[in-house]
Amino acid sequence: MSKGCRVVAIEQPIVKLLNIRKDFGEKEVLRKIDLQIHQGDFIAIVGKSGCGKSTLLRILAGLEAPTSGRLLVNGEEWRGRNRLAKIMFQDGRLLPWKNVYDNVAIGLKEESQKQQIEQILQQVGLGDRLHSWPSELSGGQKQRVALARALIHEPKLLLLDEPLGALDALTRIEMHELIEKLWKEKQLTAILVTHDVEEAVALANRVVIIEEGRIALEVPVRLPYPRHRDHPLFMKLVNQILNKILGNKRMTVESNSNLPAVESQ
Ligand SMILES: Nc1ncnc2c1ncn2[C@@H]1O[C@H](COP(=O)(O)OP(=O)(O)O)[C@@H](O)[C@H]1O
Ligand SMILES: [Mg+2]
C-alpha cells in the first residue's frame, strides 16, 4: 500500500479497565483500578505480596469477575473468558504424562498444527526436546514449554504471573532475553506480574505499582532494548520503585524522557 493511502487511526487501547473493584467476602482486594493497555505494551505489575496482582491478572484473563467496574476489550464490554488472552503461571502446569510436543499440542487439532508446534518449540530453544518428558527438563526448560504452550494460541494479550519466580538468577536472565525477543518478533502485548523489580525494569515499557488495592504509581521506562542493568537510569528507576513499594520515601518519579538514551547494542 502506498503511503498516501494509509489512514492513520488514533490508537485505541486493546484493553481498558475502568474503576475495577474486587472483594473476596469482607476483604476488599482491588479498590479502584483504572488501566489502559495498548497494542505492543509490555506492562509490569509490582507490589507487595497479597496486594492483588494475581487477582488483577485473572480479571484480565476473564477467569475472575470483578465485583464492580468495567472491562473493555477492543472498546466492547467484556464478560467471561477473555479469548484474546493466555496466561502463564510460575509452576508451568505441564502434564507429566505428556511429552513436550503433546503438552504444547493440548487443545489443538494436532495434524493441522504440527509445523507451528515444532516452530514455536524451536523459537523457545527446545527444537531438540520434542519427545522429552517434563520430568527430564530443568526448571527453565519447563517454563520454555509453558511459554510455547501459551504462544501457540497466538494470544493478543500474554499474561505472565511470576513465570520466572522459581528459577535461579542466571536462568532468569536467559528467560528475560527470550521473552524480550519473542515480544518483539511476535509484536505481543504482555503483562508481567513479578516481585523482582529489576526484572520489571529490564522488560517493561511501563511499571505499575499496586498498593492498598489501587495503582499507586505508573512509571514509564524509556530505556531502549536490550536494557543494560548498569545504566544509571536503570538503577535509578529500580530504586525509585523499591522505595515506593517499601514506603521508605515519598517521592515523585520524574519523567525519564529527557535523560540521554543509551544506544542499543
Ligand atoms: N479465590 C479467593 N478467595 C478468597 N480470597 C482470595 C482469593 N484469591 C485471592 N484472595 C486474597 O486476595 C488477596 C490478593 O491475592 P493475590 O491477588 O493472589 O495477591 P498477589 O498476587 O499480589 O500476591 C490475598 O489476601 C488473597 O488471600
Ligand atoms: Mg500472585
Short mmCIF file of C-alpha atoms and ligand atoms in Angstrom, two decimals:
data_model
loop_
_atom_site.label_atom_id
_atom_site.label_comp_id
_atom_site.label_asym_id
_atom_site.label_seq_id
_atom_site.Cartn_x
_atom_site.Cartn_y
_atom_site.Cartn_z
CA MET A 1 0.00 0.00 0.00
CA SER A 2 1.40 3.43 -0.88
CA LYS A 3 1.99 5.88 1.91
CA GLY A 4 -0.63 8.22 0.52
CA CYS A 5 -3.38 5.61 1.03
CA ARG A 6 -2.64 4.96 4.67
CA VAL A 7 -5.29 6.06 7.10
CA VAL A 8 -3.75 7.00 10.40
CA ALA A 9 -6.14 5.97 13.14
CA ILE A 10 -5.85 7.19 16.70
CA GLU A 11 -4.67 4.13 18.56
CA GLN A 12 -7.32 2.76 20.90
CA PRO A 13 -6.34 0.67 23.92
CA ILE A 14 -6.93 -3.04 23.28
CA VAL A 15 -7.93 -3.50 26.91
CA LYS A 16 -9.33 -0.91 29.28
CA LEU A 17 -10.04 -1.42 32.97
CA LEU A 18 -12.40 1.18 34.39
CA ASN A 19 -12.88 1.60 38.11
CA ILE A 20 -12.38 -2.11 38.79
CA ARG A 21 -13.12 -3.33 42.27
CA LYS A 22 -12.77 -6.86 43.63
CA ASP A 23 -13.87 -8.13 47.02
CA PHE A 24 -13.46 -11.62 48.42
CA GLY A 25 -16.17 -11.77 51.09
CA GLU A 26 -15.39 -8.94 53.52
CA LYS A 27 -11.94 -8.47 52.06
CA GLU A 28 -11.51 -5.56 49.68
CA VAL A 29 -8.63 -6.61 47.42
CA LEU A 30 -8.80 -4.20 44.49
CA ARG A 31 -10.44 -0.86 45.16
CA LYS A 32 -10.22 1.31 42.10
CA ILE A 33 -8.13 0.12 39.22
CA ASP A 34 -8.01 2.15 36.02
CA LEU A 35 -5.61 0.85 33.40
CA GLN A 36 -5.24 1.16 29.67
CA ILE A 37 -3.28 -1.40 27.68
CA HIS A 38 -2.21 -0.61 24.12
CA GLN A 39 -1.08 -2.95 21.38
CA GLY A 40 2.63 -3.69 21.88
CA ASP A 41 2.74 -2.59 25.52
CA PHE A 42 4.87 -4.52 27.98
CA ILE A 43 3.46 -3.70 31.39
CA ALA A 44 4.96 -4.99 34.61
CA ILE A 45 2.80 -5.13 37.72
CA VAL A 46 4.64 -5.00 41.03
CA GLY A 47 3.58 -4.66 44.65
CA LYS A 48 3.75 -6.38 48.00
CA SER A 49 2.68 -9.99 48.31
CA GLY A 50 -1.11 -10.22 48.66
CA CYS A 51 -1.77 -6.78 47.15
CA GLY A 52 -3.93 -8.25 44.39
CA LYS A 53 -1.54 -8.67 41.43
CA SER A 54 -2.68 -12.19 40.50
CA THR A 55 -6.30 -11.21 41.05
CA LEU A 56 -5.86 -8.37 38.56
CA LEU A 57 -4.30 -10.75 36.03
CA ARG A 58 -7.15 -13.22 36.45
CA ILE A 59 -9.64 -10.40 35.87
CA LEU A 60 -7.77 -9.51 32.65
CA ALA A 61 -7.95 -13.16 31.58
CA GLY A 62 -11.66 -13.23 32.42
CA LEU A 63 -11.05 -16.04 34.93
CA GLU A 64 -12.37 -13.86 37.75
CA ALA A 65 -15.29 -11.43 37.54
CA PRO A 66 -14.78 -8.01 39.12
CA THR A 67 -17.19 -7.06 41.91
CA SER A 68 -17.80 -3.81 40.07
CA GLY A 69 -16.25 -1.75 37.30
CA ARG A 70 -15.87 -2.37 33.60
CA LEU A 71 -13.51 -4.37 31.43
CA LEU A 72 -13.45 -3.26 27.81
CA VAL A 73 -11.75 -5.35 25.13
CA ASN A 74 -11.33 -3.56 21.81
CA GLY A 75 -13.85 -1.00 23.02
CA GLU A 76 -16.52 -3.56 23.89
CA GLU A 77 -17.80 -4.56 27.30
CA TRP A 78 -16.37 -7.97 28.17
CA ARG A 79 -17.74 -10.70 30.38
CA GLY A 80 -16.43 -14.23 30.81
CA ARG A 81 -13.24 -15.76 29.47
CA ASN A 82 -11.06 -13.32 27.54
CA ARG A 83 -10.22 -15.26 24.38
CA LEU A 84 -7.57 -12.76 23.36
CA ALA A 85 -5.54 -13.63 26.46
CA LYS A 86 -3.35 -16.54 27.52
CA ILE A 87 -1.93 -16.83 31.00
CA MET A 88 1.33 -18.46 32.10
CA PHE A 89 1.97 -19.35 35.74
CA GLN A 90 5.03 -19.77 37.94
CA ASP A 91 4.74 -23.54 38.05
CA GLY A 92 4.24 -24.05 34.31
CA ARG A 93 1.47 -26.60 34.93
CA LEU A 94 2.76 -29.18 32.43
CA LEU A 95 1.02 -32.54 32.29
CA PRO A 96 3.65 -35.06 33.47
CA TRP A 97 2.24 -37.89 31.34
CA LYS A 98 2.57 -35.94 28.09
CA ASN A 99 5.86 -35.18 26.35
CA VAL A 100 6.98 -31.67 25.41
CA TYR A 101 5.28 -31.74 22.00
CA ASP A 102 2.00 -33.07 23.37
CA ASN A 103 1.98 -30.53 26.20
CA VAL A 104 2.11 -27.75 23.63
CA ALA A 105 -0.48 -29.53 21.46
CA ILE A 106 -3.11 -29.58 24.23
CA GLY A 107 -6.32 -28.14 22.88
CA LEU A 108 -5.10 -28.02 19.27
CA LYS A 109 -6.04 -30.07 16.24
CA GLU A 110 -2.67 -31.77 16.05
CA GLU A 111 -2.47 -32.62 12.38
CA SER A 112 -3.01 -29.10 11.17
CA GLN A 113 -0.71 -27.58 13.80
CA LYS A 114 2.34 -29.88 13.66
CA GLN A 115 4.52 -27.36 11.86
CA GLN A 116 3.54 -24.49 14.16
CA ILE A 117 4.21 -26.60 17.28
CA GLU A 118 7.66 -27.56 16.02
CA GLN A 119 8.35 -23.97 15.06
CA ILE A 120 7.36 -22.49 18.41
CA LEU A 121 9.42 -25.11 20.26
CA GLN A 122 12.34 -24.15 18.05
CA GLN A 123 11.79 -20.48 18.89
CA VAL A 124 11.90 -21.15 22.64
CA GLY A 125 15.10 -23.17 22.21
CA LEU A 126 13.60 -26.65 22.60
CA GLY A 127 13.64 -27.83 18.99
CA ASP A 128 15.59 -30.93 20.03
CA ARG A 129 13.42 -31.79 23.07
CA LEU A 130 10.09 -32.56 21.42
CA HIS A 131 9.92 -36.08 22.84
CA SER A 132 11.28 -35.36 26.33
CA TRP A 133 9.10 -35.84 29.40
CA PRO A 134 8.58 -32.90 31.78
CA SER A 135 10.49 -34.85 34.47
CA GLU A 136 13.59 -34.80 32.23
CA LEU A 137 13.59 -31.00 31.93
CA SER A 138 15.20 -28.31 34.07
CA GLY A 139 13.02 -25.62 35.66
CA GLY A 140 13.95 -23.16 32.91
CA GLN A 141 13.14 -25.67 30.16
CA LYS A 142 9.75 -26.41 31.73
CA GLN A 143 8.95 -22.69 31.65
CA ARG A 144 10.03 -22.57 28.00
CA VAL A 145 7.44 -25.28 27.28
CA ALA A 146 4.84 -23.32 29.24
CA LEU A 147 5.70 -20.21 27.21
CA ALA A 148 5.41 -22.17 23.94
CA ARG A 149 2.07 -23.55 25.09
CA ALA A 150 0.77 -20.02 25.69
CA LEU A 151 2.20 -18.60 22.45
CA ILE A 152 0.94 -21.36 20.14
CA HIS A 153 -2.53 -19.84 20.55
CA GLU A 154 -1.20 -16.51 19.22
CA PRO A 155 -2.70 -14.51 22.08
CA LYS A 156 -3.26 -10.80 21.65
CA LEU A 157 -2.50 -10.48 25.35
CA LEU A 158 0.16 -12.60 27.04
CA LEU A 159 -0.35 -12.66 30.81
CA LEU A 160 2.63 -13.79 32.87
CA ASP A 161 2.10 -14.47 36.59
CA GLU A 162 5.58 -14.59 38.16
CA PRO A 163 6.65 -17.06 35.43
CA LEU A 164 10.30 -16.94 36.45
CA GLY A 165 9.76 -16.81 40.22
CA ALA A 166 11.13 -20.30 40.86
CA LEU A 167 14.19 -20.07 38.60
CA ASP A 168 17.81 -19.33 39.51
CA ALA A 169 19.30 -15.92 38.67
CA LEU A 170 21.19 -16.96 35.51
CA THR A 171 18.26 -18.89 34.06
CA ARG A 172 16.05 -15.87 34.75
CA ILE A 173 18.34 -13.62 32.72
CA GLU A 174 18.27 -16.10 29.81
CA MET A 175 14.49 -16.16 30.04
CA HIS A 176 14.36 -12.33 30.05
CA GLU A 177 16.28 -12.36 26.78
CA LEU A 178 13.94 -14.96 25.31
CA ILE A 179 10.77 -13.15 26.41
CA GLU A 180 12.11 -9.83 25.07
CA LYS A 181 12.99 -11.46 21.72
CA LEU A 182 9.57 -13.12 21.33
CA TRP A 183 7.73 -9.98 22.46
CA LYS A 184 9.46 -8.05 19.67
CA GLU A 185 9.26 -10.73 16.96
CA LYS A 186 5.61 -11.55 17.55
CA GLN A 187 4.59 -7.98 18.39
CA LEU A 188 2.99 -9.22 21.56
CA THR A 189 1.23 -7.23 24.21
CA ALA A 190 2.43 -8.55 27.55
CA ILE A 191 1.50 -8.06 31.20
CA LEU A 192 4.04 -9.43 33.64
CA VAL A 193 3.38 -9.81 37.36
CA THR A 194 6.66 -10.02 39.21
CA HIS A 195 8.14 -9.46 42.64
CA ASP A 196 11.52 -8.77 41.00
CA VAL A 197 11.78 -5.03 40.37
CA GLU A 198 14.92 -5.43 38.22
CA GLU A 199 13.03 -7.89 36.03
CA ALA A 200 10.21 -5.34 35.71
CA VAL A 201 12.59 -2.54 34.64
CA ALA A 202 14.54 -4.89 32.33
CA LEU A 203 11.43 -5.85 30.34
CA ALA A 204 8.58 -3.39 30.69
CA ASN A 205 7.84 -0.11 28.98
CA ARG A 206 5.61 0.75 31.96
CA VAL A 207 5.80 -0.44 35.55
CA VAL A 208 2.57 -0.30 37.53
CA ILE A 209 2.82 -0.32 41.32
CA ILE A 210 -0.20 -1.61 43.24
CA GLU A 211 -0.69 -0.51 46.80
CA GLU A 212 -3.76 -0.83 49.00
CA GLY A 213 -5.85 -2.04 46.07
CA ARG A 214 -5.03 0.92 43.84
CA ILE A 215 -2.45 1.84 41.26
CA ALA A 216 -0.13 3.93 43.42
CA LEU A 217 2.23 4.86 40.60
CA GLU A 218 2.86 4.17 36.92
CA VAL A 219 6.49 4.52 35.92
CA PRO A 220 7.35 4.75 32.22
CA VAL A 221 10.64 3.09 31.31
CA ARG A 222 12.11 4.81 28.29
CA LEU A 223 15.35 2.89 28.03
CA PRO A 224 16.00 1.16 24.71
CA TYR A 225 16.25 -2.63 24.48
CA PRO A 226 18.26 -4.59 25.31
CA ARG A 227 18.44 -2.92 28.69
CA HIS A 228 21.75 -2.55 30.49
CA ARG A 229 21.45 -3.10 34.22
CA ASP A 230 24.46 -0.95 34.99
CA HIS A 231 22.96 2.09 33.24
CA PRO A 232 22.41 4.89 35.81
CA LEU A 233 18.75 5.36 34.78
CA PHE A 234 18.09 1.62 35.15
CA MET A 235 19.37 1.67 38.73
CA LYS A 236 17.57 4.92 39.48
CA LEU A 237 14.24 3.51 38.35
CA VAL A 238 14.76 0.27 40.31
CA ASN A 239 15.49 2.28 43.46
CA GLN A 240 12.51 4.60 42.96
CA ILE A 241 10.15 1.67 42.53
CA LEU A 242 11.58 -0.22 45.50
CA ASN A 243 11.33 2.87 47.70
CA LYS A 244 7.72 3.34 46.70
CA ILE A 245 6.82 -0.30 47.41
CA LEU A 246 8.68 -0.40 50.69
CA GLY A 247 7.42 3.03 51.70
CA ASN A 248 10.92 4.28 52.59
CA LYS A 249 10.37 7.61 50.96
CA ARG A 250 7.56 9.53 49.41
CA MET A 251 8.77 10.67 46.04
CA THR A 252 7.52 11.72 42.69
CA VAL A 253 9.02 9.97 39.73
CA GLU A 254 10.28 12.44 37.20
CA SER A 255 9.81 11.71 33.55
CA ASN A 256 12.91 9.99 32.24
CA SER A 257 12.23 11.17 28.71
CA ASN A 258 14.77 13.96 28.73
CA LEU A 259 17.61 11.82 30.01
CA PRO A 260 20.18 10.72 27.46
CA ALA A 261 19.25 7.44 25.79
CA VAL A 262 21.65 4.51 25.70
CA GLU A 263 22.45 3.11 22.31
CA SER A 264 21.10 -0.38 21.71
CA GLN A 265 23.79 -2.91 21.03
N1 LIG B 1 -10.32 -17.02 45.50
C1 LIG B 1 -10.03 -16.30 46.59
N2 LIG B 1 -10.81 -16.34 47.68
C2 LIG B 1 -10.55 -15.59 48.77
N3 LIG B 1 -9.50 -14.75 48.87
C3 LIG B 1 -8.68 -14.67 47.82
C4 LIG B 1 -8.89 -15.43 46.63
N4 LIG B 1 -7.92 -15.13 45.73
C5 LIG B 1 -7.11 -14.22 46.35
N5 LIG B 1 -7.58 -13.94 47.59
C6 LIG B 1 -6.99 -12.99 48.53
O1 LIG B 1 -6.84 -11.75 47.83
C7 LIG B 1 -5.62 -11.13 48.21
C8 LIG B 1 -4.80 -10.86 46.96
O2 LIG B 1 -4.38 -12.09 46.41
P1 LIG B 1 -3.46 -12.18 45.12
O3 LIG B 1 -4.13 -11.45 44.01
O4 LIG B 1 -3.14 -13.60 44.91
O5 LIG B 1 -2.17 -11.36 45.60
P2 LIG B 1 -0.71 -11.25 44.96
O6 LIG B 1 -0.72 -11.95 43.66
O7 LIG B 1 -0.46 -9.77 44.85
O8 LIG B 1 0.22 -11.86 45.95
C9 LIG B 1 -4.93 -12.05 49.20
O9 LIG B 1 -5.23 -11.60 50.51
C10 LIG B 1 -5.58 -13.38 48.95
O10 LIG B 1 -5.60 -14.16 50.10
MG MG B 2 0.30 -13.64 42.98
#
